[in-house]
Amino acid sequence: MGKKLIIGNWKMNLTIHEASLYIHKLDKLIVSYSNVEIVVAPSFLALPALSMQVDHSKFKLAAQDFYWRDEGAFTGEVSAHQLRGLVKYALVGHSERRHIFGESGRVIRHKVQAALRNDLIPVLCVGETATERADGETIGALQDQIIEGLANVTSDEAAKVVIAYEPAWAIGAGKTPSPRQINQAINGIRNQVAHLFGDKTARDIRVLYGASVTKDNAASFLDISGVDGLLVGGDSLNAHAFSEIVNKAQEL
Ligand code: 13P
């Protein structure tokens, strides 16, 4: 089994200075790096400074978003092409991008392709809303998001993609699905990947769980069959809490 992948999504938090202090602290708190790939996703502003600061054998960087065109007249945007060499991963289609900023399936598909074209690993975020879950449409919603996000991707490319299962209703809510519900959702995701790209890709593709992961419940998610790692929001803002999550993943 590969290393567990633990990603901290800082969202719109931490200044450049705070980000730098955080990494300094985190490095002291992590016991070992051997079984875990540790990734932090700061704001665009902090990326250049952190890229200079971090030991890249210990920490990888991720972008939280980007625009899918490589360059041009797109005021305010940052492209995957500009991020090349600066980050290893890039989140795509995070629930907040979909629901607050109205990002469509078409845009998300373009972003997955732009990431791959620029040698970034896309972390395609999928998840059902509260209404979809209440209506028994969870698996269908996840499968639709996989079909949309991975359209026009080859099976070799699909095997590189990371999929993060983040139920929209549980993000930042202090609520989580049961282990059984997470396992069902992840099986639904892998079944759809198998349908599109074959069984080998479905086995190889890494699937993370995210939404209200804390230092206290992280181990319980990592124990669920099919979970290859975690995407952590709120608890990743505290170096102590995030280091505990990493240290738990390391022990498993
Ligand atoms: P929380 O861990 O704060 O629920 O956020 C999850 C998330 O959106 C990570 O991308």
PDB file of C-alpha atoms and ligand atoms in Angstrom:
ATOM      1  CA  MET A   1       0.000   0.000   0.000  1.00  0.00           C
ATOM      2  CA  GLY A   2       1.223   3.492  -0.830  1.00  0.00           C
ATOM      3  CA  LYS A   3       1.852   6.317   1.597  1.00  0.00           C
ATOM      4  CA  LYS A   4      -1.149   8.010   3.170  1.00  0.00           C
ATOM      5  CA  LEU A   5      -1.769  11.400   1.611  1.00  0.00           C
ATOM      6  CA  ILE A   6      -2.660  14.122   4.116  1.00  0.00           C
ATOM      7  CA  ILE A   7      -3.566  17.520   2.665  1.00  0.00           C
ATOM      8  CA  GLY A   8      -4.227  20.656   4.711  1.00  0.00           C
ATOM      9  CA  ASN A   9      -6.494  23.109   2.869  1.00  0.00           C
ATOM     10  CA  TRP A  10      -5.980  26.464   4.562  1.00  0.00           C
ATOM     11  CA  LYS A  11      -8.686  28.155   2.503  1.00  0.00           C
ATOM     12  CA  MET A  12      -8.596  31.984   2.865  1.00  0.00           C
ATOM     13  CA  ASN A  13      -6.568  31.928   6.096  1.00  0.00           C
ATOM     14  CA  LEU A  14      -3.043  32.771   7.301  1.00  0.00           C
ATOM     15  CA  THR A  15      -0.878  35.664   6.111  1.00  0.00           C
ATOM     16  CA  ILE A  16       2.464  35.022   4.414  1.00  0.00           C
ATOM     17  CA  HIS A  17       4.213  35.536   7.761  1.00  0.00           C
ATOM     18  CA  GLU A  18       1.816  33.229   9.627  1.00  0.00           C
ATOM     19  CA  ALA A  19       2.222  30.578   6.936  1.00  0.00           C
ATOM     20  CA  SER A  20       5.981  30.652   7.326  1.00  0.00           C
ATOM     21  CA  LEU A  21       5.803  30.358  11.128  1.00  0.00           C
ATOM     22  CA  TYR A  22       3.307  27.519  10.791  1.00  0.00           C
ATOM     23  CA  ILE A  23       5.623  25.410   8.608  1.00  0.00           C
ATOM     24  CA  HIS A  24       8.507  26.032  10.972  1.00  0.00           C
ATOM     25  CA  LYS A  25       6.380  24.797  13.884  1.00  0.00           C
ATOM     26  CA  LEU A  26       4.907  21.855  11.973  1.00  0.00           C
ATOM     27  CA  ASP A  27       8.336  20.557  11.021  1.00  0.00           C
ATOM     28  CA  LYS A  28       9.277  20.352  14.719  1.00  0.00           C
ATOM     29  CA  LEU A  29       6.072  18.511  15.654  1.00  0.00           C
ATOM     30  CA  ILE A  30       6.087  15.778  13.034  1.00  0.00           C
ATOM     31  CA  VAL A  31       7.703  12.619  14.300  1.00  0.00           C
ATOM     32  CA  SER A  32       8.481  10.898  10.995  1.00  0.00           C
ATOM     33  CA  TYR A  33       7.802  11.450   7.329  1.00  0.00           C
ATOM     34  CA  SER A  34       8.296   7.924   6.040  1.00  0.00           C
ATOM     35  CA  ASN A  35       4.711   6.636   5.607  1.00  0.00           C
ATOM     36  CA  VAL A  36       2.914   9.884   4.881  1.00  0.00           C
ATOM     37  CA  GLU A  37       2.938  12.412   2.077  1.00  0.00           C
ATOM     38  CA  ILE A  38       2.210  15.783   3.672  1.00  0.00           C
ATOM     39  CA  VAL A  39       0.763  18.555   1.557  1.00  0.00           C
ATOM     40  CA  VAL A  40      -0.334  22.068   2.483  1.00  0.00           C
ATOM     41  CA  ALA A  41      -2.515  24.290   0.332  1.00  0.00           C
ATOM     42  CA  PRO A  42      -1.902  27.915   1.351  1.00  0.00           C
ATOM     43  CA  SER A  43      -3.164  31.014  -0.448  1.00  0.00           C
ATOM     44  CA  PHE A  44      -1.463  31.866  -3.740  1.00  0.00           C
ATOM     45  CA  LEU A  45       0.324  34.715  -1.919  1.00  0.00           C
ATOM     46  CA  ALA A  46       2.199  32.410   0.432  1.00  0.00           C
ATOM     47  CA  LEU A  47       3.210  29.850  -2.203  1.00  0.00           C
ATOM     48  CA  PRO A  48       6.472  31.446  -3.432  1.00  0.00           C
ATOM     49  CA  ALA A  49       7.785  32.036   0.110  1.00  0.00           C
ATOM     50  CA  LEU A  50       6.828  28.547   1.275  1.00  0.00           C
ATOM     51  CA  SER A  51       8.318  26.998  -1.826  1.00  0.00           C
ATOM     52  CA  MET A  52      11.665  28.580  -0.875  1.00  0.00           C
ATOM     53  CA  GLN A  53      11.285  27.635   2.787  1.00  0.00           C
ATOM     54  CA  VAL A  54      10.146  24.030   2.837  1.00  0.00           C
ATOM     55  CA  ASP A  55      12.237  20.923   2.520  1.00  0.00           C
ATOM     56  CA  HIS A  56      10.462  19.436  -0.488  1.00  0.00           C
ATOM     57  CA  SER A  57      11.296  15.913   0.629  1.00  0.00           C
ATOM     58  CA  LYS A  58       9.096  16.556   3.694  1.00  0.00           C
ATOM     59  CA  PHE A  59       6.349  18.870   2.485  1.00  0.00           C
ATOM     60  CA  LYS A  60       4.620  19.281  -0.850  1.00  0.00           C
ATOM     61  CA  LEU A  61       2.570  22.299  -1.821  1.00  0.00           C
ATOM     62  CA  ALA A  62      -0.851  22.506  -3.413  1.00  0.00           C
ATOM     63  CA  ALA A  63      -2.861  25.314  -4.973  1.00  0.00           C
ATOM     64  CA  GLN A  64      -6.461  25.681  -3.783  1.00  0.00           C
ATOM     65  CA  ASP A  65      -7.683  26.618  -7.253  1.00  0.00           C
ATOM     66  CA  PHE A  66      -6.487  28.093 -10.586  1.00  0.00           C
ATOM     67  CA  TYR A  67      -7.906  29.147 -13.918  1.00  0.00           C
ATOM     68  CA  TRP A  68      -7.874  26.619 -16.737  1.00  0.00           C
ATOM     69  CA  ARG A  69      -6.497  28.750 -19.590  1.00  0.00           C
ATOM     70  CA  ASP A  70      -2.691  28.853 -19.603  1.00  0.00           C
ATOM     71  CA  GLU A  71      -2.363  32.627 -20.172  1.00  0.00           C
ATOM     72  CA  GLY A  72      -4.196  35.635 -21.542  1.00  0.00           C
ATOM     73  CA  ALA A  73      -6.538  38.479 -20.659  1.00  0.00           C
ATOM     74  CA  PHE A  74      -8.172  36.970 -17.537  1.00  0.00           C
ATOM     75  CA  THR A  75      -7.824  39.679 -14.897  1.00  0.00           C
ATOM     76  CA  GLY A  76      -7.323  38.403 -11.386  1.00  0.00           C
ATOM     77  CA  GLU A  77      -6.733  34.778 -12.341  1.00  0.00           C
ATOM     78  CA  VAL A  78      -3.737  32.473 -11.842  1.00  0.00           C
ATOM     79  CA  SER A  79      -3.153  29.576 -14.250  1.00  0.00           C
ATOM     80  CA  ALA A  80      -1.913  26.022 -13.808  1.00  0.00           C
ATOM     81  CA  HIS A  81       0.857  27.008 -16.221  1.00  0.00           C
ATOM     82  CA  GLN A  82       1.993  29.736 -13.781  1.00  0.00           C
ATOM     83  CA  LEU A  83       1.861  27.274 -10.887  1.00  0.00           C
ATOM     84  CA  ARG A  84       3.998  24.694 -12.650  1.00  0.00           C
ATOM     85  CA  GLY A  85       7.155  24.043 -10.639  1.00  0.00           C
ATOM     86  CA  LEU A  86       5.697  25.784  -7.595  1.00  0.00           C
ATOM     87  CA  VAL A  87       3.144  23.175  -6.516  1.00  0.00           C
ATOM     88  CA  LYS A  88       2.794  19.433  -6.949  1.00  0.00           C
ATOM     89  CA  TYR A  89      -0.990  19.284  -6.440  1.00  0.00           C
ATOM     90  CA  ALA A  90      -3.954  21.537  -7.190  1.00  0.00           C
ATOM     91  CA  LEU A  91      -7.457  21.246  -5.778  1.00  0.00           C
ATOM     92  CA  VAL A  92     -10.162  21.270  -8.428  1.00  0.00           C
ATOM     93  CA  GLY A  93     -13.889  21.722  -7.896  1.00  0.00           C
ATOM     94  CA  HIS A  94     -13.809  22.173  -4.137  1.00  0.00           C
ATOM     95  CA  SER A  95     -17.329  22.370  -2.705  1.00  0.00           C
ATOM     96  CA  GLU A  96     -16.819  26.068  -1.918  1.00  0.00           C
ATOM     97  CA  ARG A  97     -15.832  26.730  -5.549  1.00  0.00           C
ATOM     98  CA  ARG A  98     -18.901  24.832  -6.756  1.00  0.00           C
ATOM     99  CA  HIS A  99     -21.420  26.294  -4.319  1.00  0.00           C
ATOM    100  CA  ILE A 100     -20.174  29.792  -3.418  1.00  0.00           C
ATOM    101  CA  PHE A 101     -18.584  30.663  -6.770  1.00  0.00           C
ATOM    102  CA  GLY A 102     -20.933  28.671  -9.002  1.00  0.00           C
ATOM    103  CA  GLU A 103     -18.214  26.625 -10.695  1.00  0.00           C
ATOM    104  CA  SER A 104     -19.797  24.330 -13.269  1.00  0.00           C
ATOM    105  CA  GLY A 105     -18.962  20.776 -14.295  1.00  0.00           C
ATOM    106  CA  ARG A 106     -17.636  22.139 -17.587  1.00  0.00           C
ATOM    107  CA  VAL A 107     -15.179  24.488 -15.865  1.00  0.00           C
ATOM    108  CA  ILE A 108     -14.079  21.718 -13.505  1.00  0.00           C
ATOM    109  CA  ARG A 109     -13.424  19.409 -16.458  1.00  0.00           C
ATOM    110  CA  HIS A 110     -11.278  22.093 -18.121  1.00  0.00           C
ATOM    111  CA  LYS A 111      -9.360  22.563 -14.872  1.00  0.00           C
ATOM    112  CA  VAL A 112      -8.594  18.838 -14.515  1.00  0.00           C
ATOM    113  CA  GLN A 113      -7.202  18.859 -18.038  1.00  0.00           C
ATOM    114  CA  ALA A 114      -5.226  22.075 -17.460  1.00  0.00           C
ATOM    115  CA  ALA A 115      -3.644  20.607 -14.331  1.00  0.00           C
ATOM    116  CA  LEU A 116      -2.614  17.414 -16.144  1.00  0.00           C
ATOM    117  CA  ARG A 117      -1.308  19.387 -19.150  1.00  0.00           C
ATOM    118  CA  ASN A 118       0.919  21.360 -16.766  1.00  0.00           C
ATOM    119  CA  ASP A 119       2.185  18.384 -14.754  1.00  0.00           C
ATOM    120  CA  LEU A 120       0.172  19.184 -11.639  1.00  0.00           C
ATOM    121  CA  ILE A 121      -1.773  16.437  -9.902  1.00  0.00           C
ATOM    122  CA  PRO A 122      -5.428  17.438  -9.746  1.00  0.00           C
ATOM    123  CA  VAL A 123      -7.269  16.713  -6.508  1.00  0.00           C
ATOM    124  CA  LEU A 124     -10.795  16.473  -7.851  1.00  0.00           C
ATOM    125  CA  CYS A 125     -13.226  17.218  -5.024  1.00  0.00           C
ATOM    126  CA  VAL A 126     -16.651  15.606  -5.180  1.00  0.00           C
ATOM    127  CA  GLY A 127     -19.479  15.437  -2.689  1.00  0.00           C
ATOM    128  CA  GLU A 128     -23.229  15.384  -2.297  1.00  0.00           C
ATOM    129  CA  THR A 129     -25.382  18.150  -0.841  1.00  0.00           C
ATOM    130  CA  ALA A 130     -27.700  17.583   2.131  1.00  0.00           C
ATOM    131  CA  THR A 131     -30.676  17.443  -0.242  1.00  0.00           C
ATOM    132  CA  GLU A 132     -29.029  14.868  -2.485  1.00  0.00           C
ATOM    133  CA  ARG A 133     -28.281  12.693   0.541  1.00  0.00           C
ATOM    134  CA  ALA A 134     -31.829  13.069   1.907  1.00  0.00           C
ATOM    135  CA  ASP A 135     -33.222  12.126  -1.512  1.00  0.00           C
ATOM    136  CA  GLY A 136     -31.087   8.976  -1.739  1.00  0.00           C
ATOM    137  CA  GLU A 137     -29.091  10.474  -4.610  1.00  0.00           C
ATOM    138  CA  THR A 138     -25.624  10.448  -3.029  1.00  0.00           C
ATOM    139  CA  ILE A 139     -24.000   7.826  -5.244  1.00  0.00           C
ATOM    140  CA  GLY A 140     -25.605   9.231  -8.406  1.00  0.00           C
ATOM    141  CA  ALA A 141     -24.402  12.754  -7.562  1.00  0.00           C
ATOM    142  CA  LEU A 142     -20.842  11.523  -6.946  1.00  0.00           C
ATOM    143  CA  GLN A 143     -20.823   9.489 -10.134  1.00  0.00           C
ATOM    144  CA  ASP A 144     -22.104  12.454 -12.178  1.00  0.00           C
ATOM    145  CA  GLN A 145     -19.294  14.624 -10.769  1.00  0.00           C
ATOM    146  CA  ILE A 146     -16.715  11.955 -11.666  1.00  0.00           C
ATOM    147  CA  ILE A 147     -18.080  11.615 -15.209  1.00  0.00           C
ATOM    148  CA  GLU A 148     -18.070  15.404 -15.671  1.00  0.00           C
ATOM    149  CA  GLY A 149     -14.679  15.974 -14.079  1.00  0.00           C
ATOM    150  CA  LEU A 150     -12.835  13.163 -15.837  1.00  0.00           C
ATOM    151  CA  ALA A 151     -14.342  13.489 -19.313  1.00  0.00           C
ATOM    152  CA  ASN A 152     -11.669  13.482 -22.042  1.00  0.00           C
ATOM    153  CA  VAL A 153      -8.990  12.140 -19.672  1.00  0.00           C
ATOM    154  CA  THR A 154      -7.027   8.990 -20.650  1.00  0.00           C
ATOM    155  CA  SER A 155      -6.786   6.063 -18.239  1.00  0.00           C
ATOM    156  CA  ASP A 156      -3.078   6.781 -17.695  1.00  0.00           C
ATOM    157  CA  GLU A 157      -3.969  10.359 -16.754  1.00  0.00           C
ATOM    158  CA  ALA A 158      -6.913   9.247 -14.603  1.00  0.00           C
ATOM    159  CA  ALA A 159      -4.612   7.008 -12.551  1.00  0.00           C
ATOM    160  CA  LYS A 160      -2.632  10.121 -11.511  1.00  0.00           C
ATOM    161  CA  VAL A 161      -5.688  12.044 -10.341  1.00  0.00           C
ATOM    162  CA  VAL A 162      -6.573  12.148  -6.647  1.00  0.00           C
ATOM    163  CA  ILE A 163     -10.273  12.186  -5.791  1.00  0.00           C
ATOM    164  CA  ALA A 164     -11.390  13.773  -2.527  1.00  0.00           C
ATOM    165  CA  TYR A 165     -14.788  12.750  -1.197  1.00  0.00           C
ATOM    166  CA  GLU A 166     -16.074  15.775   0.698  1.00  0.00           C
ATOM    167  CA  PRO A 167     -19.789  15.707   1.501  1.00  0.00           C
ATOM    168  CA  ALA A 168     -20.855  19.362   1.157  1.00  0.00           C
ATOM    169  CA  TRP A 169     -23.198  19.168   4.162  1.00  0.00           C
ATOM    170  CA  ALA A 170     -20.415  18.008   6.478  1.00  0.00           C
ATOM    171  CA  ILE A 171     -17.735  20.585   5.563  1.00  0.00           C
ATOM    172  CA  GLY A 172     -17.038  22.898   8.489  1.00  0.00           C
ATOM    173  CA  ALA A 173     -20.185  21.593  10.154  1.00  0.00           C
ATOM    174  CA  GLY A 174     -18.726  19.345  12.840  1.00  0.00           C
ATOM    175  CA  LYS A 175     -20.853  16.544  11.344  1.00  0.00           C
ATOM    176  CA  THR A 176     -19.530  13.535   9.462  1.00  0.00           C
ATOM    177  CA  PRO A 177     -21.035  10.596   7.604  1.00  0.00           C
ATOM    178  CA  SER A 178     -20.792   7.199   9.295  1.00  0.00           C
ATOM    179  CA  PRO A 179     -17.859   4.948   8.332  1.00  0.00           C
ATOM    180  CA  ARG A 180     -20.357   2.801   6.419  1.00  0.00           C
ATOM    181  CA  GLN A 181     -21.630   5.810   4.464  1.00  0.00           C
ATOM    182  CA  ILE A 182     -18.071   6.871   3.646  1.00  0.00           C
ATOM    183  CA  ASN A 183     -17.201   3.362   2.513  1.00  0.00           C
ATOM    184  CA  GLN A 184     -20.316   3.243   0.295  1.00  0.00           C
ATOM    185  CA  ALA A 185     -19.503   6.642  -1.221  1.00  0.00           C
ATOM    186  CA  ILE A 186     -15.915   5.634  -1.942  1.00  0.00           C
ATOM    187  CA  ASN A 187     -17.035   2.339  -3.485  1.00  0.00           C
ATOM    188  CA  GLY A 188     -19.437   4.332  -5.670  1.00  0.00           C
ATOM    189  CA  ILE A 189     -16.560   6.574  -6.757  1.00  0.00           C
ATOM    190  CA  ARG A 190     -14.260   3.631  -7.552  1.00  0.00           C
ATOM    191  CA  ASN A 191     -17.050   1.801  -9.410  1.00  0.00           C
ATOM    192  CA  GLN A 192     -17.538   4.822 -11.643  1.00  0.00           C
ATOM    193  CA  VAL A 193     -13.785   5.081 -12.244  1.00  0.00           C
ATOM    194  CA  ALA A 194     -13.735   1.349 -13.104  1.00  0.00           C
ATOM    195  CA  HIS A 195     -16.594   1.866 -15.529  1.00  0.00           C
ATOM    196  CA  LEU A 196     -14.755   4.704 -17.289  1.00  0.00           C
ATOM    197  CA  PHE A 197     -11.138   3.561 -17.093  1.00  0.00           C
ATOM    198  CA  GLY A 198     -11.040  -0.102 -16.025  1.00  0.00           C
ATOM    199  CA  ASP A 199     -10.445  -2.004 -12.803  1.00  0.00           C
ATOM    200  CA  LYS A 200      -6.719  -1.307 -12.546  1.00  0.00           C
ATOM    201  CA  THR A 201      -7.195   2.467 -12.618  1.00  0.00           C
ATOM    202  CA  ALA A 202     -10.017   2.143 -10.084  1.00  0.00           C
ATOM    203  CA  ARG A 203      -7.677   0.253  -7.754  1.00  0.00           C
ATOM    204  CA  ASP A 204      -4.726   2.607  -8.302  1.00  0.00           C
ATOM    205  CA  ILE A 205      -6.516   5.949  -8.058  1.00  0.00           C
ATOM    206  CA  ARG A 206      -6.127   7.584  -4.657  1.00  0.00           C
ATOM    207  CA  VAL A 207      -9.324   8.564  -2.850  1.00  0.00           C
ATOM    208  CA  LEU A 208      -9.307  10.846   0.193  1.00  0.00           C
ATOM    209  CA  TYR A 209     -11.970  11.655   2.749  1.00  0.00           C
ATOM    210  CA  GLY A 210     -12.520  15.270   3.820  1.00  0.00           C
ATOM    211  CA  ALA A 211     -15.099  17.236   5.865  1.00  0.00           C
ATOM    212  CA  SER A 212     -14.890  17.912   9.597  1.00  0.00           C
ATOM    213  CA  VAL A 213     -11.733  15.831  10.027  1.00  0.00           C
ATOM    214  CA  THR A 214     -10.106  16.603  13.383  1.00  0.00           C
ATOM    215  CA  LYS A 215      -7.142  15.284  15.315  1.00  0.00           C
ATOM    216  CA  ASP A 216      -9.626  13.261  17.382  1.00  0.00           C
ATOM    217  CA  ASN A 217     -11.504  11.534  14.560  1.00  0.00           C
ATOM    218  CA  ALA A 218      -8.786  11.340  11.857  1.00  0.00           C
ATOM    219  CA  ALA A 219      -7.696   7.784  12.700  1.00  0.00           C
ATOM    220  CA  SER A 220     -11.277   6.510  12.415  1.00  0.00           C
ATOM    221  CA  PHE A 221     -11.462   7.721   8.789  1.00  0.00           C
ATOM    222  CA  LEU A 222      -8.055   6.342   7.880  1.00  0.00           C
ATOM    223  CA  ASP A 223      -9.266   2.922   9.097  1.00  0.00           C
ATOM    224  CA  ILE A 224     -12.065   2.815   6.518  1.00  0.00           C
ATOM    225  CA  SER A 225     -11.360   0.508   3.616  1.00  0.00           C
ATOM    226  CA  GLY A 226     -10.637   2.469   0.432  1.00  0.00           C
ATOM    227  CA  VAL A 227      -9.541   5.683   2.181  1.00  0.00           C
ATOM    228  CA  ASP A 228      -6.007   6.606   1.041  1.00  0.00           C
ATOM    229  CA  GLY A 229      -5.724   9.818   3.023  1.00  0.00           C
ATOM    230  CA  LEU A 230      -7.440  12.955   4.263  1.00  0.00           C
ATOM    231  CA  LEU A 231      -8.233  16.482   3.105  1.00  0.00           C
ATOM    232  CA  VAL A 232      -8.364  18.613   6.239  1.00  0.00           C
ATOM    233  CA  GLY A 233      -9.803  22.125   6.487  1.00  0.00           C
ATOM    234  CA  GLY A 234     -10.278  23.808   9.885  1.00  0.00           C
ATOM    235  CA  ASP A 235      -7.993  21.540  11.925  1.00  0.00           C
ATOM    236  CA  SER A 236      -5.152  22.041   9.425  1.00  0.00           C
ATOM    237  CA  LEU A 237      -4.885  25.703  10.483  1.00  0.00           C
ATOM    238  CA  ASN A 238      -3.381  24.718  13.781  1.00  0.00           C
ATOM    239  CA  ALA A 239       0.099  23.193  13.450  1.00  0.00           C
ATOM    240  CA  HIS A 240      -0.384  21.125  16.633  1.00  0.00           C
ATOM    241  CA  ALA A 241      -3.680  19.619  15.486  1.00  0.00           C
ATOM    242  CA  PHE A 242      -2.415  18.991  11.954  1.00  0.00           C
ATOM    243  CA  SER A 243       0.774  17.360  13.236  1.00  0.00           C
ATOM    244  CA  GLU A 244      -1.323  15.007  15.375  1.00  0.00           C
ATOM    245  CA  ILE A 245      -3.306  13.998  12.297  1.00  0.00           C
ATOM    246  CA  VAL A 246      -0.081  13.380  10.370  1.00  0.00           C
ATOM    247  CA  ASN A 247       1.447  11.463  13.280  1.00  0.00           C
ATOM    248  CA  LYS A 248      -1.669   9.237  13.508  1.00  0.00           C
ATOM    249  CA  ALA A 249      -1.495   8.495   9.783  1.00  0.00           C
ATOM    250  CA  GLN A 250       2.158   7.674  10.229  1.00  0.00           C
ATOM    251  CA  GLU A 251       1.402   5.096  12.949  1.00  0.00           C
ATOM    252  CA  LEU A 252      -1.167   3.145  10.919  1.00  0.00           C
TER     253      LEU A 252
HETATM  254  P1  13P B   1     -13.314  21.200   7.320  1.00  0.00           P
HETATM  255  O1  13P B   1     -12.255  20.196   7.688  1.00  0.00           O
HETATM  256  O2  13P B   1     -13.137  22.527   7.977  1.00  0.00           O
HETATM  257  O3  13P B   1     -14.692  20.627   7.440  1.00  0.00           O
HETATM  258  O4  13P B   1     -13.102  21.493   5.739  1.00  0.00           O
HETATM  259  C1  13P B   1     -13.019  20.440   4.876  1.00  0.00           C
HETATM  260  C2  13P B   1     -12.588  20.952   3.569  1.00  0.00           C
HETATM  261  O5  13P B   1     -13.332  21.630   2.889  1.00  0.00           O
HETATM  262  C3  13P B   1     -11.227  20.622   3.115  1.00  0.00           C
HETATM  263  O6  13P B   1     -11.073  20.914   1.776  1.00  0.00           O
END
